[in-house]
Amino acid sequence: FNIMTARTWGLDVWGRILGIGREIEIDEDTDWLGYRGQELQPFNQGTFYNPGATNVWPLQDEPYRKLLLLKAMANISDCSIPSLNRLLNNFFDGRGAVYVLETGVMQLRYIFEFWLEPYERSLMRREDIPPKPAGVGYTWFEIPPKETFGFWGSTLMPFNQGTFSGGYY
């Protein structure tokens, strides 16, 4: 019954209670090889397409436990900005800054000042996982300050030292 000490079978029971399965679909960040004009990658930059490769993976116990805890906390949260910020900082404790911004009418933006793991990125792409009020859309940025280009005073990297953020989703 204790989610903190539950193992495989116990976590699967918690998953059924919370409505979150152990298997997740991980979106591949692969750039496929193609020809000019197809918006695919040229030789030496893309990989061959493999339609038989699976991108559905079971989560191990610890990542699955974290997912279940996030979903449980989101279920009992009032989904205010301060509550979401506390929830996400507890969830990503020790990884870096993470915060939520209201960016418009019925829109939130999650800002991660670190790179997400591939399974975390896949979870963020699911509409039912990120904690948010009902009917509210969301986007997210992954912007590690020590690797991202910015301007003086922004605590980001200067010219010739940082890259433009590609972390918008």
mmCIF file of C-alpha atoms in Angstrom:
data_model
loop_
_atom_site.group_PDB
_atom_site.id
_atom_site.type_symbol
_atom_site.label_atom_id
_atom_site.label_comp_id
_atom_site.label_asym_id
_atom_site.label_seq_id
_atom_site.Cartn_x
_atom_site.Cartn_y
_atom_site.Cartn_z
ATOM 1 C CA PHE A 1 0.000 0.000 0.000
ATOM 2 C CA ASN A 2 2.952 2.344 0.496
ATOM 3 C CA ILE A 3 3.910 3.805 -2.886
ATOM 4 C CA MET A 4 7.406 4.637 -1.591
ATOM 5 C CA THR A 5 8.241 0.989 -0.862
ATOM 6 C CA ALA A 6 6.116 -0.714 -3.533
ATOM 7 C CA ARG A 7 7.905 -2.718 -6.202
ATOM 8 C CA THR A 8 6.870 -3.992 -9.629
ATOM 9 C CA TRP A 9 3.465 -5.535 -8.881
ATOM 10 C CA GLY A 10 2.583 -2.942 -6.227
ATOM 11 C CA LEU A 11 3.478 -0.084 -8.558
ATOM 12 C CA ASP A 12 1.357 -1.651 -11.297
ATOM 13 C CA VAL A 13 -1.588 -1.652 -8.872
ATOM 14 C CA TRP A 14 -0.959 2.044 -8.133
ATOM 15 C CA GLY A 15 -0.820 2.627 -11.896
ATOM 16 C CA ARG A 16 -4.267 1.060 -12.332
ATOM 17 C CA ILE A 17 -5.624 3.206 -9.486
ATOM 18 C CA LEU A 18 -4.197 6.406 -11.014
ATOM 19 C CA GLY A 19 -4.930 5.409 -14.612
ATOM 20 C CA ILE A 20 -1.290 5.529 -15.796
ATOM 21 C CA GLY A 21 0.276 2.483 -17.421
ATOM 22 C CA ARG A 22 3.921 1.497 -17.115
ATOM 23 C CA GLU A 23 4.593 1.509 -20.863
ATOM 24 C CA ILE A 24 5.253 4.838 -22.537
ATOM 25 C CA GLU A 25 5.853 5.800 -26.113
ATOM 26 C CA ILE A 26 9.177 7.580 -26.457
ATOM 27 C CA ASP A 27 9.259 9.930 -29.404
ATOM 28 C CA GLU A 28 12.456 9.494 -31.304
ATOM 29 C CA ASP A 29 14.626 12.533 -31.901
ATOM 30 C CA THR A 30 16.004 10.797 -34.960
ATOM 31 C CA ASP A 31 16.468 12.760 -38.165
ATOM 32 C CA TRP A 32 15.762 10.420 -41.065
ATOM 33 C CA LEU A 33 17.822 10.273 -44.250
ATOM 34 C CA GLY A 34 16.078 11.629 -47.327
ATOM 35 C CA TYR A 35 16.398 13.727 -50.433
ATOM 36 C CA ARG A 36 16.523 17.443 -51.045
ATOM 37 C CA GLY A 37 13.109 19.064 -50.866
ATOM 38 C CA GLN A 38 11.605 16.466 -48.501
ATOM 39 C CA GLU A 39 12.569 18.208 -45.235
ATOM 40 C CA LEU A 40 14.708 15.172 -44.371
ATOM 41 C CA GLN A 41 18.435 15.037 -43.598
ATOM 42 C CA PRO A 42 21.218 14.620 -46.222
ATOM 43 C CA PHE A 43 23.951 11.968 -46.256
ATOM 44 C CA ASN A 44 26.152 11.753 -43.140
ATOM 45 C CA GLN A 45 23.518 13.575 -41.100
ATOM 46 C CA GLY A 46 20.476 11.299 -41.064
ATOM 47 C CA THR A 47 19.775 7.639 -40.312
ATOM 48 C CA PHE A 48 17.894 5.090 -42.416
ATOM 49 C CA TYR A 49 14.230 4.618 -41.584
ATOM 50 C CA ASN A 50 13.419 1.397 -39.730
ATOM 51 C CA PRO A 51 9.636 0.855 -39.565
ATOM 52 C CA GLY A 52 10.018 -2.311 -37.444
ATOM 53 C CA ALA A 53 11.746 -0.529 -34.557
ATOM 54 C CA THR A 54 9.548 -0.070 -31.522
ATOM 55 C CA ASN A 55 9.352 3.123 -29.546
ATOM 56 C CA VAL A 56 7.138 1.766 -26.735
ATOM 57 C CA TRP A 57 9.148 1.036 -23.607
ATOM 58 C CA PRO A 58 8.249 -0.084 -20.092
ATOM 59 C CA LEU A 59 9.366 2.255 -17.330
ATOM 60 C CA GLN A 60 11.601 0.772 -14.645
ATOM 61 C CA ASP A 61 10.362 0.959 -11.059
ATOM 62 C CA GLU A 62 11.967 4.268 -10.006
ATOM 63 C CA PRO A 63 10.925 6.377 -13.036
ATOM 64 C CA TYR A 64 7.465 4.790 -12.843
ATOM 65 C CA ARG A 65 7.227 5.620 -9.129
ATOM 66 C CA LYS A 66 8.141 9.246 -9.934
ATOM 67 C CA LEU A 67 5.471 9.358 -12.639
ATOM 68 C CA LEU A 68 2.839 7.932 -10.283
ATOM 69 C CA LEU A 69 3.778 10.430 -7.568
ATOM 70 C CA LEU A 70 3.566 13.315 -10.042
ATOM 71 C CA LYS A 71 0.123 12.188 -11.195
ATOM 72 C CA ALA A 72 -1.089 11.683 -7.619
ATOM 73 C CA MET A 73 0.201 15.120 -6.574
ATOM 74 C CA ALA A 74 -1.421 16.705 -9.632
ATOM 75 C CA ASN A 75 -4.727 15.019 -8.755
ATOM 76 C CA ILE A 76 -4.827 16.617 -5.297
ATOM 77 C CA SER A 77 -3.305 19.979 -6.286
ATOM 78 C CA ASP A 78 -5.380 23.114 -6.769
ATOM 79 C CA CYS A 79 -3.240 23.742 -9.933
ATOM 80 C CA SER A 80 -2.462 27.340 -9.015
ATOM 81 C CA ILE A 81 0.907 28.631 -10.267
ATOM 82 C CA PRO A 82 2.489 28.510 -6.765
ATOM 83 C CA SER A 83 1.223 24.933 -6.250
ATOM 84 C CA LEU A 84 2.518 23.815 -9.647
ATOM 85 C CA ASN A 85 5.906 25.397 -8.954
ATOM 86 C CA ARG A 86 6.171 23.589 -5.587
ATOM 87 C CA LEU A 87 5.055 20.312 -7.134
ATOM 88 C CA LEU A 88 7.565 20.489 -10.013
ATOM 89 C CA ASN A 89 10.440 21.588 -7.779
ATOM 90 C CA ASN A 90 9.773 18.587 -5.519
ATOM 91 C CA PHE A 91 9.527 16.279 -8.514
ATOM 92 C CA PHE A 92 12.762 17.508 -10.153
ATOM 93 C CA ASP A 93 14.629 18.110 -6.885
ATOM 94 C CA GLY A 94 18.371 18.663 -7.389
ATOM 95 C CA ARG A 95 18.202 18.804 -11.201
ATOM 96 C CA GLY A 96 17.963 22.579 -11.650
ATOM 97 C CA ALA A 97 15.365 25.307 -11.705
ATOM 98 C CA VAL A 98 11.900 24.517 -13.029
ATOM 99 C CA TYR A 99 8.957 26.887 -12.974
ATOM 100 C CA VAL A 100 5.579 27.577 -14.560
ATOM 101 C CA LEU A 101 4.550 30.811 -16.243
ATOM 102 C CA GLU A 102 1.134 31.978 -17.356
ATOM 103 C CA THR A 103 1.704 33.104 -20.951
ATOM 104 C CA GLY A 104 -1.792 34.060 -22.019
ATOM 105 C CA VAL A 105 -5.424 33.184 -21.738
ATOM 106 C CA MET A 106 -5.643 29.504 -20.834
ATOM 107 C CA GLN A 107 -1.935 28.923 -21.578
ATOM 108 C CA LEU A 108 0.930 27.793 -19.349
ATOM 109 C CA ARG A 109 4.613 27.410 -20.113
ATOM 110 C CA TYR A 110 6.915 25.088 -18.188
ATOM 111 C CA ILE A 111 10.536 26.246 -18.096
ATOM 112 C CA PHE A 112 13.226 23.660 -17.341
ATOM 113 C CA GLU A 113 16.732 25.032 -16.821
ATOM 114 C CA PHE A 114 18.162 21.578 -17.510
ATOM 115 C CA TRP A 115 17.754 18.866 -20.144
ATOM 116 C CA LEU A 116 14.965 16.388 -19.592
ATOM 117 C CA GLU A 117 15.601 12.664 -19.920
ATOM 118 C CA PRO A 118 14.037 11.135 -23.061
ATOM 119 C CA TYR A 119 11.291 9.449 -21.041
ATOM 120 C CA GLU A 120 10.539 12.733 -19.235
ATOM 121 C CA ARG A 121 10.284 14.527 -22.573
ATOM 122 C CA SER A 122 7.860 11.859 -23.784
ATOM 123 C CA LEU A 123 5.786 12.282 -20.644
ATOM 124 C CA MET A 124 5.649 16.050 -21.175
ATOM 125 C CA ARG A 125 4.213 15.439 -24.647
ATOM 126 C CA ARG A 126 1.241 13.558 -23.185
ATOM 127 C CA GLU A 127 -1.777 15.723 -22.430
ATOM 128 C CA ASP A 128 -2.686 13.719 -19.305
ATOM 129 C CA ILE A 129 0.673 13.919 -17.495
ATOM 130 C CA PRO A 130 1.811 17.531 -16.952
ATOM 131 C CA PRO A 131 -0.116 18.960 -14.022
ATOM 132 C CA LYS A 132 -2.334 21.805 -15.202
ATOM 133 C CA PRO A 133 -5.874 23.075 -14.741
ATOM 134 C CA ALA A 134 -8.561 21.527 -16.934
ATOM 135 C CA GLY A 135 -8.843 23.102 -20.376
ATOM 136 C CA VAL A 136 -5.486 24.867 -20.168
ATOM 137 C CA GLY A 137 -2.933 24.385 -22.936
ATOM 138 C CA TYR A 138 0.786 24.246 -22.339
ATOM 139 C CA THR A 139 4.204 24.434 -23.939
ATOM 140 C CA TRP A 140 7.624 23.898 -22.454
ATOM 141 C CA PHE A 141 11.186 25.053 -22.877
ATOM 142 C CA GLU A 142 14.381 23.252 -21.949
ATOM 143 C CA ILE A 143 16.921 26.040 -21.529
ATOM 144 C CA PRO A 144 20.126 25.172 -19.651
ATOM 145 C CA PRO A 145 21.605 28.653 -18.968
ATOM 146 C CA LYS A 146 25.239 27.542 -19.246
ATOM 147 C CA GLU A 147 24.675 26.218 -22.787
ATOM 148 C CA THR A 148 22.200 28.714 -24.260
ATOM 149 C CA PHE A 149 22.914 32.007 -26.041
ATOM 150 C CA GLY A 150 21.609 35.153 -24.399
ATOM 151 C CA PHE A 151 22.354 38.804 -23.831
ATOM 152 C CA TRP A 152 24.271 40.680 -21.155
ATOM 153 C CA GLY A 153 22.569 40.474 -17.779
ATOM 154 C CA SER A 154 20.463 37.426 -18.647
ATOM 155 C CA THR A 155 22.938 34.912 -17.078
ATOM 156 C CA LEU A 156 23.048 33.097 -20.413
ATOM 157 C CA MET A 157 26.146 32.570 -22.603
ATOM 158 C CA PRO A 158 27.568 35.452 -24.741
ATOM 159 C CA PHE A 159 28.364 35.485 -28.493
ATOM 160 C CA ASN A 160 30.511 32.602 -29.816
ATOM 161 C CA GLN A 161 29.973 30.585 -26.638
ATOM 162 C CA GLY A 162 26.336 29.571 -26.508
ATOM 163 C CA THR A 163 23.814 28.148 -28.975
ATOM 164 C CA PHE A 164 20.314 29.388 -29.693
ATOM 165 C CA SER A 165 17.672 27.536 -27.758
ATOM 166 C CA GLY A 166 16.048 24.710 -29.663
ATOM 167 C CA GLY A 167 14.155 23.633 -26.576
ATOM 168 C CA TYR A 168 10.650 24.872 -27.386
ATOM 169 C CA TYR A 169 7.947 22.227 -27.596
#
